[in-house]
Amino acid sequence: MGRGLFLVFEGGDASGKSTQARRVAELRDAHFTFEPGDTPLGVELRRWVLDAATPMSPVTEALLMLADRSHHVRTVIEPTLAEGRSVVSDRYFASTLAYQGYGRGVDLAQLRAATELAIGSCRPDLTILIDLALDVAVERRTFDAQDRFEAADLDFHQRVREGYLAIADSFGDAWFVVDGAKSEEEVAAQIDKRLAALPWSHA
Ligand code: TYD
């Protein structure tokens, strides 16, 4: 049996990416997973890294995200792909580049090097970015002041959005950008059209 396909959904708060990621996983009988926090160790790391009441430096924040990812890759993503099952992950390495790099200002070259260490050769076959203008996101989202990222200011979220678009640009065909302001059905239709072009039968 061949290796499964690895799909990743990225985007900001209220972009609708989690809904689409779960839908695609179900449709394609793929394993759904997410970052941070989809392993027993990850649950502990997530608790610390999202807790707005625990101050930490941007580099510490990045390293906790990378620790979660490294463990997630080795214990969930790689073994599942190796079994021949596809994996859909809600967030992956670009979240760290966008949030800790573009958002918090951690050095991007150093973050990329640390990402290599965390993920090794485990690269997505396709990353889908659900892009959403900040004013639409603000209208849609329910704000949780206990969450370190939801509590961050709008400039931070604007940098994250711009970061995602720059990353998408740099990866060319390995990324697919969808306009998250469209209806859920329209976003789903665009995603499904792009997914139909992937080599599922070899997976
Ligand atoms: P979560 O509650 O899972 O929300 P979302 O639906 O937005 O994914 O929160 C995850 C938060 O962690 C989200 O605000 C983005 C942030 N994050 C980073 O800052 N860096 C990372 O590497 C990852 C994976 C997530």
mmCIF file of C-alpha atoms and ligand atoms in Angstrom:
data_model
loop_
_atom_site.group_PDB
_atom_site.id
_atom_site.type_symbol
_atom_site.label_atom_id
_atom_site.label_comp_id
_atom_site.label_asym_id
_atom_site.label_seq_id
_atom_site.Cartn_x
_atom_site.Cartn_y
_atom_site.Cartn_z
ATOM 1 C CA MET A 1 0.000 0.000 0.000
ATOM 2 C CA GLY A 2 1.274 3.508 -0.863
ATOM 3 C CA ARG A 3 1.670 6.393 1.493
ATOM 4 C CA GLY A 4 -1.408 8.473 2.374
ATOM 5 C CA LEU A 5 -1.830 12.065 1.244
ATOM 6 C CA PHE A 6 -1.102 14.821 3.737
ATOM 7 C CA LEU A 7 -3.391 17.869 3.554
ATOM 8 C CA VAL A 8 -3.175 20.930 5.764
ATOM 9 C CA PHE A 9 -5.660 23.738 6.380
ATOM 10 C CA GLU A 10 -4.352 27.126 7.455
ATOM 11 C CA GLY A 11 -5.986 30.476 8.181
ATOM 12 C CA GLY A 12 -6.780 32.989 10.868
ATOM 13 C CA ASP A 13 -9.493 33.002 13.511
ATOM 14 C CA ALA A 14 -13.038 32.684 12.134
ATOM 15 C CA SER A 15 -11.826 31.729 8.659
ATOM 16 C CA GLY A 16 -13.924 28.562 8.735
ATOM 17 C CA LYS A 17 -10.865 26.347 8.185
ATOM 18 C CA SER A 18 -11.688 23.878 10.976
ATOM 19 C CA THR A 19 -15.152 23.202 9.534
ATOM 20 C CA GLN A 20 -13.666 22.626 6.075
ATOM 21 C CA ALA A 21 -10.824 20.484 7.418
ATOM 22 C CA ARG A 22 -13.249 18.184 9.264
ATOM 23 C CA ARG A 23 -15.546 18.000 6.248
ATOM 24 C CA VAL A 24 -12.728 17.018 3.884
ATOM 25 C CA ALA A 25 -11.374 14.408 6.313
ATOM 26 C CA GLU A 26 -14.792 12.786 6.522
ATOM 27 C CA LEU A 27 -15.358 12.938 2.781
ATOM 28 C CA ARG A 28 -12.011 11.321 1.990
ATOM 29 C CA ASP A 29 -11.942 8.913 4.947
ATOM 30 C CA ALA A 30 -8.746 10.599 6.140
ATOM 31 C CA HIS A 31 -7.538 10.918 9.720
ATOM 32 C CA PHE A 32 -8.443 14.361 11.110
ATOM 33 C CA THR A 33 -5.923 15.995 13.414
ATOM 34 C CA PHE A 34 -4.983 19.484 14.601
ATOM 35 C CA GLU A 35 -2.278 21.624 16.191
ATOM 36 C CA PRO A 36 -1.577 22.489 18.866
ATOM 37 C CA GLY A 37 -2.693 19.741 21.195
ATOM 38 C CA ASP A 38 -3.861 16.520 19.528
ATOM 39 C CA THR A 39 -1.703 14.143 21.601
ATOM 40 C CA PRO A 40 -1.562 13.573 25.389
ATOM 41 C CA LEU A 41 1.670 15.612 25.596
ATOM 42 C CA GLY A 42 0.141 18.166 23.214
ATOM 43 C CA VAL A 43 -2.838 18.690 25.537
ATOM 44 C CA GLU A 44 -0.416 19.884 28.240
ATOM 45 C CA LEU A 45 1.607 22.063 25.839
ATOM 46 C CA ARG A 46 -1.600 23.580 24.422
ATOM 47 C CA ARG A 47 -2.864 24.452 27.878
ATOM 48 C CA TRP A 48 0.271 26.503 28.567
ATOM 49 C CA VAL A 49 0.729 28.053 25.162
ATOM 50 C CA LEU A 50 -2.859 29.324 24.792
ATOM 51 C CA ASP A 51 -3.270 30.508 28.379
ATOM 52 C CA ALA A 52 -3.213 34.316 28.279
ATOM 53 C CA ALA A 53 -2.519 34.351 32.045
ATOM 54 C CA THR A 54 0.912 32.713 31.544
ATOM 55 C CA PRO A 55 3.232 35.366 30.092
ATOM 56 C CA MET A 56 5.981 34.021 27.819
ATOM 57 C CA SER A 57 8.380 35.404 25.228
ATOM 58 C CA PRO A 58 7.622 34.975 21.513
ATOM 59 C CA VAL A 59 10.567 32.561 21.190
ATOM 60 C CA THR A 60 9.253 30.433 24.067
ATOM 61 C CA GLU A 61 5.833 30.455 22.409
ATOM 62 C CA ALA A 62 7.410 29.294 19.124
ATOM 63 C CA LEU A 63 9.405 26.535 20.804
ATOM 64 C CA LEU A 64 6.317 25.176 22.568
ATOM 65 C CA MET A 65 4.452 25.095 19.239
ATOM 66 C CA LEU A 66 7.422 23.322 17.657
ATOM 67 C CA ALA A 67 7.638 20.828 20.531
ATOM 68 C CA ASP A 68 3.961 20.010 20.016
ATOM 69 C CA ARG A 69 4.521 19.656 16.249
ATOM 70 C CA SER A 70 7.598 17.476 16.542
ATOM 71 C CA HIS A 71 5.732 15.065 18.812
ATOM 72 C CA HIS A 72 2.619 15.196 16.610
ATOM 73 C CA VAL A 73 4.603 14.383 13.452
ATOM 74 C CA ARG A 74 6.374 11.421 15.004
ATOM 75 C CA THR A 75 3.467 9.882 16.901
ATOM 76 C CA VAL A 76 0.437 10.684 14.715
ATOM 77 C CA ILE A 77 1.085 12.112 11.240
ATOM 78 C CA GLU A 78 4.001 9.976 10.013
ATOM 79 C CA PRO A 79 2.694 6.629 11.331
ATOM 80 C CA THR A 80 -0.758 7.261 9.823
ATOM 81 C CA LEU A 81 0.656 8.229 6.416
ATOM 82 C CA ALA A 82 2.969 5.226 6.482
ATOM 83 C CA GLU A 83 -0.057 2.942 7.048
ATOM 84 C CA GLY A 84 -1.469 4.258 3.767
ATOM 85 C CA ARG A 85 -4.140 6.471 5.339
ATOM 86 C CA SER A 86 -4.439 10.134 4.394
ATOM 87 C CA VAL A 87 -4.192 12.841 7.062
ATOM 88 C CA VAL A 88 -5.944 16.220 7.241
ATOM 89 C CA SER A 89 -4.402 18.588 9.769
ATOM 90 C CA ASP A 90 -6.011 21.777 11.040
ATOM 91 C CA ARG A 91 -2.788 23.889 11.139
ATOM 92 C CA TYR A 92 0.857 22.864 10.612
ATOM 93 C CA PHE A 93 4.243 24.552 10.272
ATOM 94 C CA ALA A 94 2.990 27.670 8.476
ATOM 95 C CA SER A 95 0.998 28.597 11.597
ATOM 96 C CA THR A 96 4.281 29.091 13.447
ATOM 97 C CA LEU A 97 5.784 31.139 10.610
ATOM 98 C CA ALA A 98 2.625 33.284 10.379
ATOM 99 C CA TYR A 99 1.850 33.766 14.101
ATOM 100 C CA GLN A 100 5.259 33.663 15.796
ATOM 101 C CA GLY A 101 7.271 34.865 12.777
ATOM 102 C CA TYR A 102 5.168 37.513 11.003
ATOM 103 C CA GLY A 103 2.866 38.137 13.988
ATOM 104 C CA ARG A 104 5.292 38.241 16.932
ATOM 105 C CA GLY A 105 8.469 39.099 15.043
ATOM 106 C CA VAL A 106 10.541 35.980 15.740
ATOM 107 C CA ASP A 107 13.352 35.752 13.172
ATOM 108 C CA LEU A 108 11.935 33.932 10.138
ATOM 109 C CA ALA A 109 15.176 32.291 9.007
ATOM 110 C CA GLN A 110 15.742 30.853 12.471
ATOM 111 C CA LEU A 111 12.123 29.714 12.675
ATOM 112 C CA ARG A 112 12.445 27.931 9.323
ATOM 113 C CA ALA A 113 15.581 26.149 10.526
ATOM 114 C CA ALA A 114 13.849 25.106 13.764
ATOM 115 C CA THR A 115 10.856 23.925 11.717
ATOM 116 C CA GLU A 116 13.153 21.644 9.693
ATOM 117 C CA LEU A 117 14.325 20.137 12.957
ATOM 118 C CA ALA A 118 10.747 19.638 14.170
ATOM 119 C CA ILE A 119 9.190 18.141 11.031
ATOM 120 C CA GLY A 120 12.097 16.508 9.199
ATOM 121 C CA SER A 121 10.908 15.535 5.737
ATOM 122 C CA CYS A 122 7.184 15.469 6.596
ATOM 123 C CA ARG A 123 5.826 18.008 4.088
ATOM 124 C CA PRO A 124 2.154 18.450 3.160
ATOM 125 C CA ASP A 125 1.081 17.382 -0.336
ATOM 126 C CA LEU A 126 -1.206 20.411 -0.347
ATOM 127 C CA THR A 127 -1.899 23.301 2.026
ATOM 128 C CA ILE A 128 -5.215 25.118 1.742
ATOM 129 C CA LEU A 129 -5.226 28.678 3.059
ATOM 130 C CA ILE A 130 -8.636 30.103 3.842
ATOM 131 C CA ASP A 131 -7.918 33.792 3.629
ATOM 132 C CA LEU A 132 -10.210 36.261 5.372
ATOM 133 C CA ALA A 133 -10.042 40.051 5.575
ATOM 134 C CA LEU A 134 -9.762 41.222 9.155
ATOM 135 C CA ASP A 135 -12.970 43.272 9.189
ATOM 136 C CA VAL A 136 -14.986 40.189 8.189
ATOM 137 C CA ALA A 137 -13.156 38.077 10.787
ATOM 138 C CA VAL A 138 -13.909 40.635 13.506
ATOM 139 C CA GLU A 139 -17.607 40.611 12.593
ATOM 140 C CA ARG A 140 -17.722 36.817 12.730
ATOM 141 C CA ARG A 141 -15.603 35.890 15.688
ATOM 142 C CA THR A 142 -16.548 35.374 19.293
ATOM 143 C CA PHE A 143 -13.757 36.826 21.373
ATOM 144 C CA ASP A 144 -12.151 34.843 24.227
ATOM 145 C CA ALA A 145 -9.915 37.045 26.399
ATOM 146 C CA GLN A 146 -8.465 33.923 28.084
ATOM 147 C CA ASP A 147 -6.896 32.829 24.783
ATOM 148 C CA ARG A 148 -3.453 34.361 24.187
ATOM 149 C CA PHE A 149 -4.032 34.703 20.440
ATOM 150 C CA GLU A 150 -7.655 35.797 20.442
ATOM 151 C CA ALA A 151 -6.673 38.424 23.006
ATOM 152 C CA ALA A 152 -3.950 39.838 20.697
ATOM 153 C CA ASP A 153 -4.570 43.180 18.981
ATOM 154 C CA LEU A 154 -5.799 43.688 15.423
ATOM 155 C CA ASP A 155 -2.359 44.726 14.128
ATOM 156 C CA PHE A 156 -1.065 41.329 15.185
ATOM 157 C CA HIS A 157 -3.842 39.567 13.275
ATOM 158 C CA GLN A 158 -3.238 41.772 10.242
ATOM 159 C CA ARG A 159 0.453 40.769 10.221
ATOM 160 C CA VAL A 160 -0.558 37.112 10.519
ATOM 161 C CA ARG A 161 -2.875 37.441 7.521
ATOM 162 C CA GLU A 162 -0.235 39.170 5.412
ATOM 163 C CA GLY A 163 2.310 36.586 6.516
ATOM 164 C CA TYR A 164 0.077 33.750 5.369
ATOM 165 C CA LEU A 165 -0.364 35.359 1.952
ATOM 166 C CA ALA A 166 3.406 35.826 1.585
ATOM 167 C CA ILE A 167 4.032 32.199 2.590
ATOM 168 C CA ALA A 168 1.367 30.980 0.140
ATOM 169 C CA ASP A 169 3.049 32.976 -2.604
ATOM 170 C CA SER A 170 6.443 31.483 -1.848
ATOM 171 C CA PHE A 171 5.129 27.898 -2.099
ATOM 172 C CA GLY A 172 3.381 28.269 -5.479
ATOM 173 C CA ASP A 173 1.305 25.209 -6.446
ATOM 174 C CA ALA A 174 1.836 23.475 -3.106
ATOM 175 C CA TRP A 175 -0.659 25.980 -1.661
ATOM 176 C CA PHE A 176 -4.226 26.794 -2.666
ATOM 177 C CA VAL A 177 -5.750 30.062 -1.453
ATOM 178 C CA VAL A 178 -9.523 30.332 -1.035
ATOM 179 C CA ASP A 179 -11.495 33.482 -0.263
ATOM 180 C CA GLY A 180 -13.031 32.806 3.156
ATOM 181 C CA ALA A 181 -15.551 35.653 2.757
ATOM 182 C CA LYS A 182 -17.503 33.455 0.313
ATOM 183 C CA SER A 183 -20.299 31.223 1.594
ATOM 184 C CA GLU A 184 -19.398 27.945 3.279
ATOM 185 C CA GLU A 185 -20.825 26.049 0.261
ATOM 186 C CA GLU A 186 -18.801 28.058 -2.224
ATOM 187 C CA VAL A 187 -15.592 27.623 -0.224
ATOM 188 C CA ALA A 188 -16.305 23.875 -0.052
ATOM 189 C CA ALA A 189 -16.886 23.682 -3.821
ATOM 190 C CA GLN A 190 -13.583 25.424 -4.610
ATOM 191 C CA ILE A 191 -11.687 23.163 -2.228
ATOM 192 C CA ASP A 192 -13.287 20.007 -3.621
ATOM 193 C CA LYS A 193 -12.407 21.038 -7.166
ATOM 194 C CA ARG A 194 -8.747 21.480 -6.206
ATOM 195 C CA LEU A 195 -8.709 18.220 -4.230
ATOM 196 C CA ALA A 196 -10.073 16.296 -7.197
ATOM 197 C CA ALA A 197 -6.759 16.986 -8.956
ATOM 198 C CA LEU A 198 -4.745 15.157 -6.261
ATOM 199 C CA PRO A 199 -3.558 11.572 -6.839
ATOM 200 C CA TRP A 200 -5.931 9.933 -4.305
ATOM 201 C CA SER A 201 -5.907 6.628 -6.103
ATOM 202 C CA HIS A 202 -2.138 6.240 -5.555
ATOM 203 C CA ALA A 203 -2.522 7.055 -1.874
HETATM 204 P P1 TYD B 1 -7.394 27.025 18.384
HETATM 205 O O1 TYD B 1 -8.304 27.188 19.547
HETATM 206 O O2 TYD B 1 -7.023 25.648 17.988
HETATM 207 O O3 TYD B 1 -8.024 27.842 17.235
HETATM 208 P P2 TYD B 1 -8.065 27.870 15.685
HETATM 209 O O4 TYD B 1 -9.449 27.404 15.361
HETATM 210 O O5 TYD B 1 -7.829 29.296 15.343
HETATM 211 O O6 TYD B 1 -7.013 26.951 15.120
HETATM 212 O O7 TYD B 1 -6.105 27.873 18.727
HETATM 213 C C1 TYD B 1 -4.924 27.709 18.177
HETATM 214 C C2 TYD B 1 -4.243 29.044 18.288
HETATM 215 O O8 TYD B 1 -2.836 28.842 18.307
HETATM 216 C C3 TYD B 1 -4.571 29.955 17.122
HETATM 217 O O9 TYD B 1 -4.889 31.235 17.576
HETATM 218 C C4 TYD B 1 -3.258 30.020 16.357
HETATM 219 C C5 TYD B 1 -2.215 29.676 17.369
HETATM 220 N N1 TYD B 1 -1.046 28.965 16.822
HETATM 221 C C6 TYD B 1 0.161 29.629 16.757
HETATM 222 O O10 TYD B 1 0.259 30.797 17.159
HETATM 223 N N2 TYD B 1 1.268 28.986 16.257
HETATM 224 C C7 TYD B 1 1.222 27.693 15.847
HETATM 225 O O11 TYD B 1 2.240 27.126 15.399
HETATM 226 C C8 TYD B 1 -0.039 27.012 15.932
HETATM 227 C C9 TYD B 1 -0.141 25.577 15.481
HETATM 228 C C10 TYD B 1 -1.143 27.682 16.419
#
